[in-house]
Short mmCIF file of C-alpha atoms in Angstrom, two decimals:
data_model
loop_
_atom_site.label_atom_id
_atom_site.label_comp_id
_atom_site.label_asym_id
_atom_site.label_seq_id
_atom_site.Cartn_x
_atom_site.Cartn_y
_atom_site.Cartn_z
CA UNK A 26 -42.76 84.87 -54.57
CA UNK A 27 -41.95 84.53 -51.20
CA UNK A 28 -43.80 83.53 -48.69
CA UNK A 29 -42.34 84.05 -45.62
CA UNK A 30 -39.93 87.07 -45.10
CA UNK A 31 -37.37 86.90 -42.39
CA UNK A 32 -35.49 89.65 -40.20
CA UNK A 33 -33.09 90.61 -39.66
CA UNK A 34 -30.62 89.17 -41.87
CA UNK A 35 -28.32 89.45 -39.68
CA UNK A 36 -28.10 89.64 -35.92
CA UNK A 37 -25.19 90.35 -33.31
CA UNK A 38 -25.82 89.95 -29.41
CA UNK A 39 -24.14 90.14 -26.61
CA UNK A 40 -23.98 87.08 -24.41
CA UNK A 41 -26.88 87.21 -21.50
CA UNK A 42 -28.94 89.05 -24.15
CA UNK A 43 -32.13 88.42 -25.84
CA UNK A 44 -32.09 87.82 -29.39
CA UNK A 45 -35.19 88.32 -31.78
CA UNK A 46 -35.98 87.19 -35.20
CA UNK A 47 -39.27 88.14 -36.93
CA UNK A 48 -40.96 86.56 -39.38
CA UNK A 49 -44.18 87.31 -41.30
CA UNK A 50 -46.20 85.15 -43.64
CA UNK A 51 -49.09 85.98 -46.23
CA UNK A 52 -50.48 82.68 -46.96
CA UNK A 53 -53.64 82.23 -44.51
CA UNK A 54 -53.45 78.58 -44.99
CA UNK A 55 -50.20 78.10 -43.17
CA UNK A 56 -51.13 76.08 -39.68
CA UNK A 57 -47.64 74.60 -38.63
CA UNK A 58 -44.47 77.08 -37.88
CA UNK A 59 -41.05 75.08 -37.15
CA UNK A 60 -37.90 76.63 -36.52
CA UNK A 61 -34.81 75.05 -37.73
CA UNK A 62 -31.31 76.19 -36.29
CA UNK A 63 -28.42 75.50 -38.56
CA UNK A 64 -24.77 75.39 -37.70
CA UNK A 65 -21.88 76.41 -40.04
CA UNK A 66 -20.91 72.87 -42.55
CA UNK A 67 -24.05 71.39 -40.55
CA UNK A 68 -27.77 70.32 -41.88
CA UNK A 69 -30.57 72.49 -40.26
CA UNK A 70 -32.45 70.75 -37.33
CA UNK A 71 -35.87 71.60 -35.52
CA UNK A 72 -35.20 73.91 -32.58
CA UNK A 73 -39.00 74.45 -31.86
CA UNK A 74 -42.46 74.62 -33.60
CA UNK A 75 -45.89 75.90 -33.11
CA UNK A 76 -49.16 75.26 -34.34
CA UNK A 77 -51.50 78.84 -34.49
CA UNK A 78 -53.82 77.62 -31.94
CA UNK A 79 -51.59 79.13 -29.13
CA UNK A 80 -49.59 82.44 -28.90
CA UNK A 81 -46.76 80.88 -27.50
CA UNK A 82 -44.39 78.30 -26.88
CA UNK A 83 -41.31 77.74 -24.62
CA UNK A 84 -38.72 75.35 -24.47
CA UNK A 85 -35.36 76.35 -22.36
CA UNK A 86 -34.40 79.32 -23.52
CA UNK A 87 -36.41 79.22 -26.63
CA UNK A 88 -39.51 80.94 -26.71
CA UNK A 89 -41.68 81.22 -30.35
CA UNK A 90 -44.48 84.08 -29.89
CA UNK A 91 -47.43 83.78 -32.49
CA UNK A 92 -49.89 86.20 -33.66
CA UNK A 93 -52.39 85.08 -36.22
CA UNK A 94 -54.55 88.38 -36.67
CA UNK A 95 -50.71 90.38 -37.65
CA UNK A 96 -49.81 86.64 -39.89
CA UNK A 97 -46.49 87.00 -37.78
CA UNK A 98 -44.40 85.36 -35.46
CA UNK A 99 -41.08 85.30 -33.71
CA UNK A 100 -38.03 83.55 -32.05
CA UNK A 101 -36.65 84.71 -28.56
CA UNK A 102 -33.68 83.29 -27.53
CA UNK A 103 -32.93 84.38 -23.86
CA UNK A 104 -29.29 85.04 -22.17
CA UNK A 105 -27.99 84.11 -25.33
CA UNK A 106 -25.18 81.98 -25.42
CA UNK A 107 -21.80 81.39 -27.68
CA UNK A 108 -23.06 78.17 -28.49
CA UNK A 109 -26.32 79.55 -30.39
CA UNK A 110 -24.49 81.49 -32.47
CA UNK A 111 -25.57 79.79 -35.86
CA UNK A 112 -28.32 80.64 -38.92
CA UNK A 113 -31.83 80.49 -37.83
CA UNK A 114 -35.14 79.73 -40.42
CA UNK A 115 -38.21 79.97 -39.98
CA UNK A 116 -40.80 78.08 -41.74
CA UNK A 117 -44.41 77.75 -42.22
CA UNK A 118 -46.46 74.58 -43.91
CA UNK A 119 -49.93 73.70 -44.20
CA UNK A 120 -52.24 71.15 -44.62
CA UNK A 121 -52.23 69.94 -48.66
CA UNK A 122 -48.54 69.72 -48.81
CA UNK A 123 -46.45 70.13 -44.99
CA UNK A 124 -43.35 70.22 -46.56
CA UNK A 125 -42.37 73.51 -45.10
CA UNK A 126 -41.51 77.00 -47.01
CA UNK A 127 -38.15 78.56 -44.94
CA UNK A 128 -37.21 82.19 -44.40
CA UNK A 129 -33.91 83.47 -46.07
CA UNK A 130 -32.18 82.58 -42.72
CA UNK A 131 -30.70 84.82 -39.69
CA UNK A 132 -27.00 84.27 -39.30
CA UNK A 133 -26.84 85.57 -35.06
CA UNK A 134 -23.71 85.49 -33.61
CA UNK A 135 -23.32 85.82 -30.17
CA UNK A 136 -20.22 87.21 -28.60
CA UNK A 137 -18.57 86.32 -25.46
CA UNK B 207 -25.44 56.00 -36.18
CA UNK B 208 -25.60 58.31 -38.11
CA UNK B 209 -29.61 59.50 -38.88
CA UNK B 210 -29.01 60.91 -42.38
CA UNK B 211 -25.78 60.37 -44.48
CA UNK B 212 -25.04 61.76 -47.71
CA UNK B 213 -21.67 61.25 -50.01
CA UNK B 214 -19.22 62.79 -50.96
CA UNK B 215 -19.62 65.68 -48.88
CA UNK B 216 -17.61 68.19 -51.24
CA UNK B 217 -17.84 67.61 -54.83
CA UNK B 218 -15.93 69.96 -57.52
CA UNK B 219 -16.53 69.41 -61.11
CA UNK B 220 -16.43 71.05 -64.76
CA UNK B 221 -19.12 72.19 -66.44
CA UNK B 222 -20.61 69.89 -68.86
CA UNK B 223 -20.08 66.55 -66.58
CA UNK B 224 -22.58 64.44 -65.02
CA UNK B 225 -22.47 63.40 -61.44
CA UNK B 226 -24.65 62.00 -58.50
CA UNK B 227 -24.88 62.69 -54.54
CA UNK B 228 -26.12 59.55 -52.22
CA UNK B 229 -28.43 59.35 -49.66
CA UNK B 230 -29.02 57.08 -46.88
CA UNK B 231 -31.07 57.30 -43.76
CA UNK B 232 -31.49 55.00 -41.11
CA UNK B 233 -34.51 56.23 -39.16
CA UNK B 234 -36.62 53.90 -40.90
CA UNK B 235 -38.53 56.90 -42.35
CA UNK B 236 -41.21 57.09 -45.24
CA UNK B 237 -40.67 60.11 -47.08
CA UNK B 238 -37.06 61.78 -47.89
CA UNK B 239 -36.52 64.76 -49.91
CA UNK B 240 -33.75 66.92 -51.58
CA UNK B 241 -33.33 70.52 -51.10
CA UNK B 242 -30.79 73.27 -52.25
CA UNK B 243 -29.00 75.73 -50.72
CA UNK B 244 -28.12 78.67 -52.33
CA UNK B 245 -25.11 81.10 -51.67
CA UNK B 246 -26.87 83.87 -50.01
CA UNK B 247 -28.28 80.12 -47.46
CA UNK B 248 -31.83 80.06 -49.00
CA UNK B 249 -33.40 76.59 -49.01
CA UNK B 250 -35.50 75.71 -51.60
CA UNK B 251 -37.40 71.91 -52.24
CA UNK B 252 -36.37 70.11 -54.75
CA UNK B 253 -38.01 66.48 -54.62
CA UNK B 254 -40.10 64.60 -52.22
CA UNK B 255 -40.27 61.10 -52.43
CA UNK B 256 -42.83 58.91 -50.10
CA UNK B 257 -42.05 54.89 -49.97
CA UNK B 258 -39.90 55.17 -53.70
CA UNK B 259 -42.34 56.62 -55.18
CA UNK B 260 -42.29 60.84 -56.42
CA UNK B 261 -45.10 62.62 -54.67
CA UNK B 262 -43.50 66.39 -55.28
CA UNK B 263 -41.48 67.85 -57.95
CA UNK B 264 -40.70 71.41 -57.64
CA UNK B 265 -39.72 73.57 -60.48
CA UNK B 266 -36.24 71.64 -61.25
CA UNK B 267 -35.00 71.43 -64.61
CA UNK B 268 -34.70 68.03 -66.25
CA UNK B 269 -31.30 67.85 -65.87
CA UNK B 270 -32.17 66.93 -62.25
CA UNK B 271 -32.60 63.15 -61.52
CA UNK B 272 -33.84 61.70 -58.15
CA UNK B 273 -33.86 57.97 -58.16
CA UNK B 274 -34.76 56.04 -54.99
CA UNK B 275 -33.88 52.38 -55.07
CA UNK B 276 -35.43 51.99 -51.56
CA UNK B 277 -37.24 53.46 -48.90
CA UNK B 278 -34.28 54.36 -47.07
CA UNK B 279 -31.76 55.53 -49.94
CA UNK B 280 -32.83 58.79 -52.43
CA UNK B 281 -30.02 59.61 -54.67
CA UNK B 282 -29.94 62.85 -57.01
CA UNK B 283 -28.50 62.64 -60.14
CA UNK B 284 -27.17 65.58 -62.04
CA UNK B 285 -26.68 65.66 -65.89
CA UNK B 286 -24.57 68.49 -68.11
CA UNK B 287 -23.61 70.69 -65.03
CA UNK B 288 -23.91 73.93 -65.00
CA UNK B 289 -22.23 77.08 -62.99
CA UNK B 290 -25.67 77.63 -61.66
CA UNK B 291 -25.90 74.64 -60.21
CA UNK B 292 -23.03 75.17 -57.24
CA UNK B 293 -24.80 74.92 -53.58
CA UNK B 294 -25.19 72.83 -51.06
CA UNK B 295 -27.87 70.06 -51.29
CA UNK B 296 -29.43 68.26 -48.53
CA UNK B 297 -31.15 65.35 -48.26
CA UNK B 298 -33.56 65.31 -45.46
CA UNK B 299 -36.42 62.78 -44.21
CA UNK B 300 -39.11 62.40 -42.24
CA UNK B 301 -41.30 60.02 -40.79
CA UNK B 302 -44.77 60.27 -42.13
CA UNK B 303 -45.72 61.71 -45.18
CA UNK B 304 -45.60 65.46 -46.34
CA UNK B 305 -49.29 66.03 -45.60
CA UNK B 306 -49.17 65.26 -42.02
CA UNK B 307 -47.07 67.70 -39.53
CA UNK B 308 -43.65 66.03 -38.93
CA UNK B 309 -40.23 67.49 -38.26
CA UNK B 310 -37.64 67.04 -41.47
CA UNK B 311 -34.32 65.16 -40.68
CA UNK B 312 -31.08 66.45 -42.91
CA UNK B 313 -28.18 65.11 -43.64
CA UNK B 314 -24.63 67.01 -43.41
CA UNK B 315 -25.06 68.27 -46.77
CA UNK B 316 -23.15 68.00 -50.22
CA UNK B 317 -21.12 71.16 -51.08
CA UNK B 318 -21.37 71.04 -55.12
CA UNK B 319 -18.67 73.08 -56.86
CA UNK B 320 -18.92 73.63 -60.47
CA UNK B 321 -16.08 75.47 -61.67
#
């Protein structure tokens, strides 16, 4: 069963432009919603993370939006750059057990 | 200084053989786990451990071995391969336990081939 489904799979932007992955969850529980940002032959790492008592969070170029009442939530990366191109999960954890449950992954690539 | 480490980095083996993937980290961290990558890049939790000791133990089949000497070395140790069994596997940690928000660490990853 899972948990938290990811879009799109796949994702192709121009450089300067935005790029947006979704992700929706159906386990109410979930209070903790990290990003991780993997490069190719590389372990993911934390890019950003947000806790559902705010809609939004910003760091750089890196903006998560949250909405609880939709169970949804997203990554905007703005003027995207060569250097993000890489696979992007989302995850969501909650208290019990915060060991978190990932998306299936966005591979973006962003061309020059 | 390298956070996480993990060795060998590729492995390719035959079916039937038994082999094991190390794991150091150096963050002084209390919990480290194992996860698997599959082909298609989904990440799935294998084991948590939390100062040696096994606090989570996904659906894994016996086969599977963690073993964690110390607080900052988890090992995985794989009996009678299988073809199923090729992916990457990570070992990751972090620095509190897994029911308290904290980011996970990986390592670089162990590309398992079994042909």
């Amino acid at each position: 069963q899972q948990q938290v489904k990811q879009s799109p799979q796949s994702l192709i932007v121009q450089k300067g432009g935005i790029s947006i992955i979704n992700c929706a969850y159906e386990n109410t529980a979930f209070d903790y919603f990290p990003w991780y940002q993997q490069f190719p032959g590389k372990g993911p790492a934390l890019l950003i993370a947000i806790r559902p008592d705010v809609s939004e969070k910003k760091e750089g170029r890196f903006t998560i939006s949250f909405n609880k009442s939709a169970k949804q939530f997203s990554l905007h990366i703005m003027d995207s750059q060569p250097g993000d191109s890489a696979t992007y999960f989302c995850a969501a954890s909650s208290g019990g057990s915060y060991i978190p449950t990932f998306g299936r992954g966005t591979s973006l690539i962003v061309h020059p | 200084d390298t956070a996480v480490s993990q060795t060998p980095k590729y492995l390719v083996t035959q079916m039937g053989n038994d082999k094991s993937i190390k794991c150091e980290q150096n963050l002084g961290h209390d919990t480290m786990y194992w996860y698997k990558q599959d082909s298609k890049k989904f990440l799935k939790i294998m084991f948590s451990y939390n100062n040696k000791e096994l606090i989570i133990n996904e659906t894994v089949p016996n086969r599977f071995s963690p073993k964690s000497p110390d607080k900052a070395h988890l090992n995985l140790h794989i009996n009678s391969l299988e073809l199923g069994d090729s992916a990457v596997y990570f070992c990751a940690s972090s620095p509190l336990s897994p029911w308290a928000y904290n980011e996970q660490f990986f390592g670089p990853g162990t590309r398992l081939t079994v042909l």
